[in-house]
mmCIF file of C-alpha atoms (C1' of nucleotides) in Angstrom:
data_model
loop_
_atom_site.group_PDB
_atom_site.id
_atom_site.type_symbol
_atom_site.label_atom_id
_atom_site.label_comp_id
_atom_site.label_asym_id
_atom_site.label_seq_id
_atom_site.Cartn_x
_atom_site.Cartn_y
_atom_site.Cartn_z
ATOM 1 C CA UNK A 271 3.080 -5.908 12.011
ATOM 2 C CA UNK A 272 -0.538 -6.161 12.697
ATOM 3 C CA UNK A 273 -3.303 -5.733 14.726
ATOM 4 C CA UNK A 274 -4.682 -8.530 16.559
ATOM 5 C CA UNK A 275 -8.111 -10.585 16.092
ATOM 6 C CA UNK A 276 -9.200 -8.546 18.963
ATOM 7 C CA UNK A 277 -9.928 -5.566 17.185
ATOM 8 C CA UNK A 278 -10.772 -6.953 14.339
ATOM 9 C CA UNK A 279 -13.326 -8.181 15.752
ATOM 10 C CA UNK A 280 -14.332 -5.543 18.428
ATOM 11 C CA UNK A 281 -14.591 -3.466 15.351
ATOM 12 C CA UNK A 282 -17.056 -5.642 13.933
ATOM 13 C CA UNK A 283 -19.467 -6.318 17.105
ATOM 14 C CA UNK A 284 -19.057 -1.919 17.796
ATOM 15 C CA UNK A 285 -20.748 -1.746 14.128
ATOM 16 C CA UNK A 286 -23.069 -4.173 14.775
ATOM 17 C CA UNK A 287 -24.280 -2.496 17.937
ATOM 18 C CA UNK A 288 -24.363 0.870 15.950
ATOM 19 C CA UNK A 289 -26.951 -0.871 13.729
ATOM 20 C CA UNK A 290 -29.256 -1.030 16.529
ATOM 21 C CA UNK A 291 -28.718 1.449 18.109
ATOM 22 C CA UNK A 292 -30.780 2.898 20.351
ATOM 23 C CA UNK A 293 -33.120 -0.687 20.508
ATOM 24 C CA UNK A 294 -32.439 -2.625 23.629
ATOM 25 C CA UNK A 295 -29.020 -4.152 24.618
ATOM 26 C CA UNK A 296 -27.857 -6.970 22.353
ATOM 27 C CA UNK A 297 -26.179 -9.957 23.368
ATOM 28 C CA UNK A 298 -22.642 -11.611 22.496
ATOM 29 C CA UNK A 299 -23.749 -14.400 21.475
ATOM 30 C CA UNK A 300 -26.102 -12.654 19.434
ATOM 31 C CA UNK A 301 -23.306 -11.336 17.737
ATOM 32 C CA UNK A 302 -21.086 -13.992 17.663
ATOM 33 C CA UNK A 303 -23.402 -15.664 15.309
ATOM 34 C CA UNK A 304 -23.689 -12.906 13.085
ATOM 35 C CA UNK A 305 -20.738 -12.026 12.968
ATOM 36 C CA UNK A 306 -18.637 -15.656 12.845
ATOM 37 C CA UNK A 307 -16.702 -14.756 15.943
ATOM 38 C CA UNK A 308 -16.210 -17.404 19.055
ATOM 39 C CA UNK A 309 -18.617 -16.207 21.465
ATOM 40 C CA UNK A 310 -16.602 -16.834 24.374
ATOM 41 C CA UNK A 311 -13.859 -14.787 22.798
ATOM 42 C CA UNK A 312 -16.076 -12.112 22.041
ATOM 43 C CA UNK A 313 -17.235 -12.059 25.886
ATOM 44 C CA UNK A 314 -13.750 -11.169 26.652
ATOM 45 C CA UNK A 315 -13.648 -8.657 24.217
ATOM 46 C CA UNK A 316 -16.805 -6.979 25.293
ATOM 47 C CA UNK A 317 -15.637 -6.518 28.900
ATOM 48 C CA UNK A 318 -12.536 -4.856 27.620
ATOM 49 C CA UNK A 319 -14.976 -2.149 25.941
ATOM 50 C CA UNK A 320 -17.139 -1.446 28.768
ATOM 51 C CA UNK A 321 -13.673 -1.082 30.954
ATOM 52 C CA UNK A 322 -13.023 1.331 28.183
ATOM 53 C CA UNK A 323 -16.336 2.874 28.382
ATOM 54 C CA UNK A 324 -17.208 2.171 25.001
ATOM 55 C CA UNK A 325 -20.252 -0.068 25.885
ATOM 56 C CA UNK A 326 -22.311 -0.324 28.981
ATOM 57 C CA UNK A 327 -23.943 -3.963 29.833
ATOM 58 C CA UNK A 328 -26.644 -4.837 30.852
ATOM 59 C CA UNK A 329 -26.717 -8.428 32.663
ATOM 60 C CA UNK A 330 -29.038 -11.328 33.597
ATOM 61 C CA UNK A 331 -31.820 -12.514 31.312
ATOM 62 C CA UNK A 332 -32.853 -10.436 28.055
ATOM 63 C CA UNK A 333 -29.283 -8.180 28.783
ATOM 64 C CA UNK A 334 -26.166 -7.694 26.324
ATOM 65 C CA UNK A 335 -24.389 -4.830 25.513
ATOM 66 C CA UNK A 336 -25.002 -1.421 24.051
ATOM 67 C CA UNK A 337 -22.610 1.792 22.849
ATOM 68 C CA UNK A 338 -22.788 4.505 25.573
ATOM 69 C CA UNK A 339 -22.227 7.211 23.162
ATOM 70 C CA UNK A 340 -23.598 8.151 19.459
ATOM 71 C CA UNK A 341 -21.711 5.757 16.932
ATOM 72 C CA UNK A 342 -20.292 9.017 14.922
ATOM 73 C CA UNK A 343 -18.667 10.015 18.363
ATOM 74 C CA UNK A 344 -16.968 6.518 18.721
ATOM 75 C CA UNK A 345 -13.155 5.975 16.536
ATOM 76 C CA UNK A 346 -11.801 3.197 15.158
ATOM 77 C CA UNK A 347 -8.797 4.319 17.225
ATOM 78 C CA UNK A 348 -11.133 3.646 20.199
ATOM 79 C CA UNK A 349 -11.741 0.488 19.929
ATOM 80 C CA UNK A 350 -8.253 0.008 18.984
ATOM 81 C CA UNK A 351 -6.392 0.951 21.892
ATOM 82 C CA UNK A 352 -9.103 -0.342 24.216
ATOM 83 C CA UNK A 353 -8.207 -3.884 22.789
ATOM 84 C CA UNK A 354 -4.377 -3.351 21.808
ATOM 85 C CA UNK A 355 -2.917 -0.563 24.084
ATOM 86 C CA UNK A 356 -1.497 2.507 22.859
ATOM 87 C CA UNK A 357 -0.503 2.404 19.500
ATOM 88 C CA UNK A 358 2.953 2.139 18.482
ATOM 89 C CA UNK A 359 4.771 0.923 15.679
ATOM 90 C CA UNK A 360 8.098 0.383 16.771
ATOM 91 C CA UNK A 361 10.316 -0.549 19.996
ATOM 92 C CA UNK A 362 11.821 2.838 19.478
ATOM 93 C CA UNK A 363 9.147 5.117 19.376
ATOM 94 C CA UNK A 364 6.589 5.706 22.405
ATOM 95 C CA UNK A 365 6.450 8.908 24.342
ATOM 96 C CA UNK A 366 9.004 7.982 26.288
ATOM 97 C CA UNK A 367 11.933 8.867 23.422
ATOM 98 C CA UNK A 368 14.727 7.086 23.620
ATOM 99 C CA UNK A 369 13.557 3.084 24.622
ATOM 100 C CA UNK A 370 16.113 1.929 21.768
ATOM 101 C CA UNK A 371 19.763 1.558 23.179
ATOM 102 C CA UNK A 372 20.853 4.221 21.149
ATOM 103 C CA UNK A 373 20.317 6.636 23.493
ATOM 104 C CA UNK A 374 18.779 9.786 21.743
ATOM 105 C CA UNK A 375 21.268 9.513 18.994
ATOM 106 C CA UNK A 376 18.914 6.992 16.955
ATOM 107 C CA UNK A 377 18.136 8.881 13.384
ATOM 108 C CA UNK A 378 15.276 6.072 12.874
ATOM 109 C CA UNK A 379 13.174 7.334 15.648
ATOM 110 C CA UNK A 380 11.514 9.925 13.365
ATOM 111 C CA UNK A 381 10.344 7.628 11.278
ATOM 112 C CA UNK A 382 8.624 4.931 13.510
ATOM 113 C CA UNK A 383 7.015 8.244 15.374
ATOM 114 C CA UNK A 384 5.514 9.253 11.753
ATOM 115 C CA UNK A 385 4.271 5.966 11.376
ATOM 116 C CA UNK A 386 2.375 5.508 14.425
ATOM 117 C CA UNK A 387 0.874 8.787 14.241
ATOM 118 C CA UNK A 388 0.220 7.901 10.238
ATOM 119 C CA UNK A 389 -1.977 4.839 11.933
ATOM 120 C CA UNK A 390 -3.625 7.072 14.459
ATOM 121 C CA UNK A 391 -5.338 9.549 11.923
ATOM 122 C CA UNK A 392 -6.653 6.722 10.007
ATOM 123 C CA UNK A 393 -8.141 5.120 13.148
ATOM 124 C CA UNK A 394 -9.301 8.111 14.587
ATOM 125 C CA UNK A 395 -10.619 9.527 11.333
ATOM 126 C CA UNK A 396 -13.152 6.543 11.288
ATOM 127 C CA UNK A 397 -16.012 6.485 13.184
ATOM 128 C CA UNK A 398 -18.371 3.070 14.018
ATOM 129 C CA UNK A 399 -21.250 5.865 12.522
ATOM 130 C CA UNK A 400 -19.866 5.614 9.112
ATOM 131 C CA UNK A 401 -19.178 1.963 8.798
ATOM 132 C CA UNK A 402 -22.267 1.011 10.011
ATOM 133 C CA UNK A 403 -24.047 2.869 7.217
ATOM 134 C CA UNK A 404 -21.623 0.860 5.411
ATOM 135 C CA UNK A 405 -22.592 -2.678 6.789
ATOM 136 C CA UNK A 406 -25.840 -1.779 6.529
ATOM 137 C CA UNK A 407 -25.744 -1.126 2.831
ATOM 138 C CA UNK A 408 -23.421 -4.498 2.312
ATOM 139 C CA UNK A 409 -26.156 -6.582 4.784
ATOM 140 C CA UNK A 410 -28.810 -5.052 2.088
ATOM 141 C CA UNK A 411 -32.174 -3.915 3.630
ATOM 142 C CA UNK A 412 -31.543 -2.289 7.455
ATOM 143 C CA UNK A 413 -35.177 -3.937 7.890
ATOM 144 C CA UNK A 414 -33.724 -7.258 7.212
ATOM 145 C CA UNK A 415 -31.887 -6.963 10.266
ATOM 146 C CA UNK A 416 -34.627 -4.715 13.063
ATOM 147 C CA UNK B 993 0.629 -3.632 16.976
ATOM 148 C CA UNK B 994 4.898 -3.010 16.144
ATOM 149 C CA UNK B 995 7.478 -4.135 13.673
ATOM 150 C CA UNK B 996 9.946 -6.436 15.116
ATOM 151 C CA UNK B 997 13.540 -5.763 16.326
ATOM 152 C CA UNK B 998 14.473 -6.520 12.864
ATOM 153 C CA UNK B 999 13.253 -3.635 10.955
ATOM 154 C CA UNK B 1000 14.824 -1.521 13.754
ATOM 155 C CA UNK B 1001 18.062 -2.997 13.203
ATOM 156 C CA UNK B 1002 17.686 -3.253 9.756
ATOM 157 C CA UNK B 1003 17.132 0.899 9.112
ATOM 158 C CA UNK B 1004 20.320 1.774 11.599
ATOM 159 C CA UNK B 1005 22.239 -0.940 10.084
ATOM 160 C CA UNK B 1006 21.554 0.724 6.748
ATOM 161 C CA UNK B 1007 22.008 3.968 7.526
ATOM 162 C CA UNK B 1008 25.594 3.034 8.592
ATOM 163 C CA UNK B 1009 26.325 1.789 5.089
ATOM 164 C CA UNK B 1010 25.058 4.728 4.378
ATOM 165 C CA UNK B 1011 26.994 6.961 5.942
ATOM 166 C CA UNK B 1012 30.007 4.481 4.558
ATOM 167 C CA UNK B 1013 28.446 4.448 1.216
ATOM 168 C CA UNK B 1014 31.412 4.501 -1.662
ATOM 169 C CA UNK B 1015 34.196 3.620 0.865
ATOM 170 C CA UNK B 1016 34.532 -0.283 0.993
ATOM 171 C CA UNK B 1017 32.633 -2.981 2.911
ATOM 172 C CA UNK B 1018 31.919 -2.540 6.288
ATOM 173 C CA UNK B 1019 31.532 -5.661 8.777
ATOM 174 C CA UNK B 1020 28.389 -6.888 10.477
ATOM 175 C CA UNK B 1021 30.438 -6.951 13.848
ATOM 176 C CA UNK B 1022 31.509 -3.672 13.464
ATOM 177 C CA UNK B 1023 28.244 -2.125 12.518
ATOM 178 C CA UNK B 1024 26.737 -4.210 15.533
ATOM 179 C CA UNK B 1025 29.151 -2.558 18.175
ATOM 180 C CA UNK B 1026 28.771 0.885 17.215
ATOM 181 C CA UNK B 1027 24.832 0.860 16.969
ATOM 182 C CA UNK B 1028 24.729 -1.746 20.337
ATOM 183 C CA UNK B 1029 23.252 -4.766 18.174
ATOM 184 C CA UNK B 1030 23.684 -8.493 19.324
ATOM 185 C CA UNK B 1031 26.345 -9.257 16.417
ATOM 186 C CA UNK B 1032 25.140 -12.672 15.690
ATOM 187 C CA UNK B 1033 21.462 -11.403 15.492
ATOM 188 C CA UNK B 1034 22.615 -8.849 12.850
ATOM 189 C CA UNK B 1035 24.347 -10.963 10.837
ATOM 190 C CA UNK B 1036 20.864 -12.708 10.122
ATOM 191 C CA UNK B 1037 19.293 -8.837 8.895
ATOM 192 C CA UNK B 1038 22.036 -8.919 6.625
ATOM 193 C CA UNK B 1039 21.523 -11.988 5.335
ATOM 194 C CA UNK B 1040 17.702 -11.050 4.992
ATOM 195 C CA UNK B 1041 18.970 -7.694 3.009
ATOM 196 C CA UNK B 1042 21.325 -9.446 1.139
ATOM 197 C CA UNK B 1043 18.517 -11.433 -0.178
ATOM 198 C CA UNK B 1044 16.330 -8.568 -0.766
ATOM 199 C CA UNK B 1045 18.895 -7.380 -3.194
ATOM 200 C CA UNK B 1046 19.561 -4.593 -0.963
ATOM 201 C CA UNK B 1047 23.161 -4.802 0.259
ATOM 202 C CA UNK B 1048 26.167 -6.790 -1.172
ATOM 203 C CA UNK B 1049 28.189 -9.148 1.129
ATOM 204 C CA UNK B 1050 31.501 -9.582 0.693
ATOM 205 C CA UNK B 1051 33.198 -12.913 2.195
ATOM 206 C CA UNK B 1052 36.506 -13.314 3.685
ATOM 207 C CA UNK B 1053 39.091 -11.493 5.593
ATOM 208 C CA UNK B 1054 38.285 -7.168 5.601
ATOM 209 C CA UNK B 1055 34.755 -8.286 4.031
ATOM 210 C CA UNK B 1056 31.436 -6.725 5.048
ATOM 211 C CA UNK B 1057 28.726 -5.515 3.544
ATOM 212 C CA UNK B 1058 27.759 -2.359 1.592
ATOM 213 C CA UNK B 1059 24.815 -0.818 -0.128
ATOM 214 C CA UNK B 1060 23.765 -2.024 -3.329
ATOM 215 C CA UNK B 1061 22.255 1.281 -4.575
ATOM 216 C CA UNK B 1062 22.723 4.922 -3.588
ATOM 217 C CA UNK B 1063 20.807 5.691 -0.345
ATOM 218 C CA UNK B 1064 18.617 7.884 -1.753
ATOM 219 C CA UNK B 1065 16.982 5.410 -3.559
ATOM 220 C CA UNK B 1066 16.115 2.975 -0.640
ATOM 221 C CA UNK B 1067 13.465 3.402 1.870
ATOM 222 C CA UNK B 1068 12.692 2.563 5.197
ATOM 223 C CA UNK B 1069 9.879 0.319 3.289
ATOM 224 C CA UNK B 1070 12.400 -1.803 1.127
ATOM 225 C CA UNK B 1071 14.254 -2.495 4.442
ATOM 226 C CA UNK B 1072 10.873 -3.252 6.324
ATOM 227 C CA UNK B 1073 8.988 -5.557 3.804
ATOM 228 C CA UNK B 1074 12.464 -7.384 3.410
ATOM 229 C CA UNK B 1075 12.471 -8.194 6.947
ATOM 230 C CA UNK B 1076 8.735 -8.487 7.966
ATOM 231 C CA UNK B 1077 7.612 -9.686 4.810
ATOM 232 C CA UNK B 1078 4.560 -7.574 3.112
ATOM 233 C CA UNK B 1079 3.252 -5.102 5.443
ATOM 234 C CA UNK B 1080 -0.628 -5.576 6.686
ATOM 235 C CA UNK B 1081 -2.371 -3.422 9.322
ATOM 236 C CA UNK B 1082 -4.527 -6.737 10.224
ATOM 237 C CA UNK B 1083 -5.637 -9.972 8.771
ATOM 238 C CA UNK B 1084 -8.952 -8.462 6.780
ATOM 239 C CA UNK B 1085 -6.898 -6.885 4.690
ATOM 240 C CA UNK B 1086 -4.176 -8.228 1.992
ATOM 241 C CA UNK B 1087 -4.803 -8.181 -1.283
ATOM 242 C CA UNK B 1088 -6.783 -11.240 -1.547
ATOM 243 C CA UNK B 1089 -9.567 -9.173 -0.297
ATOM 244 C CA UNK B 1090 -11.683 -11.406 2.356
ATOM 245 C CA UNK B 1091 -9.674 -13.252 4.494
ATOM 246 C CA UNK B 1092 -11.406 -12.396 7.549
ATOM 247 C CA UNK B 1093 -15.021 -15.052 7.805
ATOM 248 C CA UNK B 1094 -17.238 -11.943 6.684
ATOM 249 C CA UNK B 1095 -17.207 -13.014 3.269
ATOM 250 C CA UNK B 1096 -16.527 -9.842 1.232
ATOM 251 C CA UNK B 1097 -19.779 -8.111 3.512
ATOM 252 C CA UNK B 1098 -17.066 -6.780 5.610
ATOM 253 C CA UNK B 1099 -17.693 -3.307 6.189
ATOM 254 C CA UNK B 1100 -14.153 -2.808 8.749
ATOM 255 C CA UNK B 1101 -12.074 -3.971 5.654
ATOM 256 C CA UNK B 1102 -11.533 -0.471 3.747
ATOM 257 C CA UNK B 1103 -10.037 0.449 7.039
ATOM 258 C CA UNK B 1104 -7.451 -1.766 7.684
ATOM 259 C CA UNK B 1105 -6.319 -1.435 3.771
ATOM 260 C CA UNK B 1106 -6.266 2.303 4.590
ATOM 261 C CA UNK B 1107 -4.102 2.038 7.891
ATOM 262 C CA UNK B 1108 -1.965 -0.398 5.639
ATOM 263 C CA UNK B 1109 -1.666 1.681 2.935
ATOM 264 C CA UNK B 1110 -0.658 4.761 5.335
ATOM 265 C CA UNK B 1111 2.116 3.012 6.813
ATOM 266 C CA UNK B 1112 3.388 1.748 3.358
ATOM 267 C CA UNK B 1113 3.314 5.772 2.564
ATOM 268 C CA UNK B 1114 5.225 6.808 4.941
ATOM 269 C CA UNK B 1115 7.684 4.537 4.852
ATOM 270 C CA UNK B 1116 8.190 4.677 1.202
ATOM 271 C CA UNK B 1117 8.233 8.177 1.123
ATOM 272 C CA UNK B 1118 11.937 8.232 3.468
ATOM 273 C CA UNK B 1119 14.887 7.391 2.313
ATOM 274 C CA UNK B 1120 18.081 5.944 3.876
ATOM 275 C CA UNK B 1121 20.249 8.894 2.569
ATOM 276 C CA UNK B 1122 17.884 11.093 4.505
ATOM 277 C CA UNK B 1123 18.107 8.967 7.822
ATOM 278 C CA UNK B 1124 21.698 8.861 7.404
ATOM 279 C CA UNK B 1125 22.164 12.721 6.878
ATOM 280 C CA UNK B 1126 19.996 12.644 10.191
ATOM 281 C CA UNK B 1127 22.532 10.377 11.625
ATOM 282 C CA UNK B 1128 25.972 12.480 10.475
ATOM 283 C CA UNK B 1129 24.704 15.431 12.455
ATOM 284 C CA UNK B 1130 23.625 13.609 15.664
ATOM 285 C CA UNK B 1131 26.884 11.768 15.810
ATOM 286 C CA UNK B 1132 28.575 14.951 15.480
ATOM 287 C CA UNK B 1133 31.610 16.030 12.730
ATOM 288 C CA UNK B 1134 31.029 12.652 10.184
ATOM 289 C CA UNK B 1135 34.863 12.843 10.116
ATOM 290 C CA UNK B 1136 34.608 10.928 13.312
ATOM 291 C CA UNK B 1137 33.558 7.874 11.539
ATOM 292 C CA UNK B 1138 36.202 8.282 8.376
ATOM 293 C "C1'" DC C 613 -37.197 -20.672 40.483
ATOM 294 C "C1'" DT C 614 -35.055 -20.908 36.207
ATOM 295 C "C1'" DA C 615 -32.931 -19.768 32.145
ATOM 296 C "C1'" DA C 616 -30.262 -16.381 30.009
ATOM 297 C "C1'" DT C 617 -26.790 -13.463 30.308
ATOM 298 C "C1'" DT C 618 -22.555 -11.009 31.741
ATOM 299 C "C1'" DC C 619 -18.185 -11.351 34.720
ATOM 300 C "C1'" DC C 620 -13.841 -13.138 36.290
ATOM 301 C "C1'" DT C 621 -9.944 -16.133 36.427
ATOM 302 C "C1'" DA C 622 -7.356 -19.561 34.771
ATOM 303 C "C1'" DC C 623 -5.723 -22.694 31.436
ATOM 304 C "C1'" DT C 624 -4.012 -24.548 26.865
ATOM 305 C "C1'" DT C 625 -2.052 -24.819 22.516
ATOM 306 C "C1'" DG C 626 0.483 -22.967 18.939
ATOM 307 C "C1'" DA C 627 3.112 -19.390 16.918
ATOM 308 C "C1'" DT C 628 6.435 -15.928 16.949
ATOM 309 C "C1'" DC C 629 10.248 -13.130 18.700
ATOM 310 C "C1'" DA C 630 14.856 -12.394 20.066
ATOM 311 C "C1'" DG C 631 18.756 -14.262 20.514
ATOM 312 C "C1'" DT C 632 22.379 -18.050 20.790
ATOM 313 C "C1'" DA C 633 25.153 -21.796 18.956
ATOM 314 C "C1'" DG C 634 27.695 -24.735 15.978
ATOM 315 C "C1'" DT C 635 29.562 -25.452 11.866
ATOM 316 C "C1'" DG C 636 30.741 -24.626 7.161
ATOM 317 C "C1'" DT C 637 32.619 -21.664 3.391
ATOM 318 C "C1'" DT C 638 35.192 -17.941 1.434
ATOM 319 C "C1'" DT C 639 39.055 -14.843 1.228
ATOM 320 C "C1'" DG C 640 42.767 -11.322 2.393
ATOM 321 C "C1'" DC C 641 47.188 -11.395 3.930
ATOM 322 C "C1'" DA C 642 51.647 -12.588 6.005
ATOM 323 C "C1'" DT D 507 50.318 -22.297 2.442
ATOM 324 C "C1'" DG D 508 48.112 -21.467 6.568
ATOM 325 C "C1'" DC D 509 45.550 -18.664 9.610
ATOM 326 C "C1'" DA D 510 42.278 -15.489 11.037
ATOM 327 C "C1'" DA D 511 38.475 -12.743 9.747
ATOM 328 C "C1'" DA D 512 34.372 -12.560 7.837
ATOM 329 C "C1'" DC D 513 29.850 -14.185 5.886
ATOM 330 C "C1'" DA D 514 26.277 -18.471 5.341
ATOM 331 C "C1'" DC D 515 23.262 -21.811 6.883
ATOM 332 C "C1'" DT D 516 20.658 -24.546 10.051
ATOM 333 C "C1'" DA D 517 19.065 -25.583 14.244
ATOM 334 C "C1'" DC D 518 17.898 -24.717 18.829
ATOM 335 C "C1'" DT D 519 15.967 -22.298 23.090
ATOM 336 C "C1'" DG D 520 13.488 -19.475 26.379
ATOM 337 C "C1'" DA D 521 10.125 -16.056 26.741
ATOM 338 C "C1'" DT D 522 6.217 -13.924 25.395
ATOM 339 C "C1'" DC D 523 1.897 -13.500 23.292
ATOM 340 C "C1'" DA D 524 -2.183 -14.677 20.429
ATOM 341 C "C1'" DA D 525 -6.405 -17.082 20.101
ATOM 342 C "C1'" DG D 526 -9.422 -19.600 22.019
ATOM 343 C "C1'" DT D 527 -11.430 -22.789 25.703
ATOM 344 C "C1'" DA D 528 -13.286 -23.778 30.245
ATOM 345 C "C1'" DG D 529 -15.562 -23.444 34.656
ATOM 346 C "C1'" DG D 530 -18.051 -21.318 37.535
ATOM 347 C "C1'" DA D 531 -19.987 -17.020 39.982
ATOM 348 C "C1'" DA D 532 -23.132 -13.064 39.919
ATOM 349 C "C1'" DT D 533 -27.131 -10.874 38.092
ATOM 350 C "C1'" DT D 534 -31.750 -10.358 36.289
ATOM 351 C "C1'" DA D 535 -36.234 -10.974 33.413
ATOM 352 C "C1'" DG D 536 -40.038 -13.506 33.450
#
DNA sequence: CTAATTCCTACTTGATCAGTAGTGTTTGCA
DNA sequence: TGCAAACACTACTGATCAAGTAGGAATTAG
């Protein structure tokens, strides 16, 4: 019952664009070191967010990524279920209804529909914004980093 | 991002007891063909609940299992933590505090503990009594089941 | 031209899930 | 006393997925 390094990490590189935001684009690797995440695994990760729209790159020499939109206007659900899929907590839950073999008699479904929706408002109640004021108060001086 | 088939077992297995609760042991077999379960699969939740403390087992010939407590004091989180072990939205969370490589400057943590913490609330806060008074009515007239 | 960078696909290794299987142990009942 | 029904324990298996690695192609600044 958890999420996966993915987000975990594209969590952590979506912050650390929202740092800079606004400067140039910044690259993985860049990040990777930061950040202690393997770069090549954070490659993949960043081409999942810019299929997602989250981030737009910008290739070749000097290039890396950037957020497309203001960092308060990007969720934690986001990033999320651009890494993960569509939430869900349960087998038996989904929109779908009845995926259990119990066949719209099942008395659990409420529950595992609560929970996922529990794990959407704290995703989606988070923006990047806010945790990168955050990491920027934990990293010390924002000047440290520009 | 989802519980296993084992908590989903585990909460309709329960709220079969539950609907049982006070008559005498019911058997995994039986509990596995109503609710559609692979039998031998179930018989492992039980053992897990057993273990938990939650249900009773009862060897032998017209053995089964049954509820150690009235239904309205277990939750859908006593069932899920005894199969899944502690619940955690991701691995920067826990209680040890930095487990992710961010060394404790990990702005993302307070939001996995929150997700956690949200599931763990709304799983704690239903009961198997309610489930099962959920269940009575779908299955129609609970004399049915006497 | 070259070095830096993203992009795409595939592969690998290990873990975990879901279920099956075999065998042992206990117990009600005829 | 014996048998069948039930739980108990351990081990195994096939499938899927997670996490990361690898190789090379495309793009671009300088």
């Amino acid at each position: 019952m958890r999420l996966t390094a993915k987000s975990e990490y594209g969590v952590l590189a979506a912050i650390d664009l929202a740092v800079s935001f606004g400067g140039g684009p910044v690259s993985a690797r860049e990040i990777a070191e930061r950040r202690r995440i393997p770069p090549r695994f954070l490659e993949q990760v960043f081409v999942s967010l810019r299929r997602a729209g989250i981030v737009s790159a910008q290739r070749g020499a000097r290039g890396g990524f950037s957020l497309n939109r203001d960092p308060d206007d990007i969720t934690v659900l986001d990033i999320v279920e651009a890494l993960e899929g569509p939430l869900s907590a349960s087998v038996c839950d989904s929109e779908r209804g009845e995926v259990c073999g119990q066949a719209g008699a099942c008395a659990a479904a409420p529950v595992w529909s609560k929970a996922t929706q529990a794990l959407r408002d704290v995703f989606a109640s988070t923006t990047i914004g806010e945790l990168a004021g955050a990491q920027v108060v934990l990293d010390g001086s924002p000047a440290d980093r520009a």
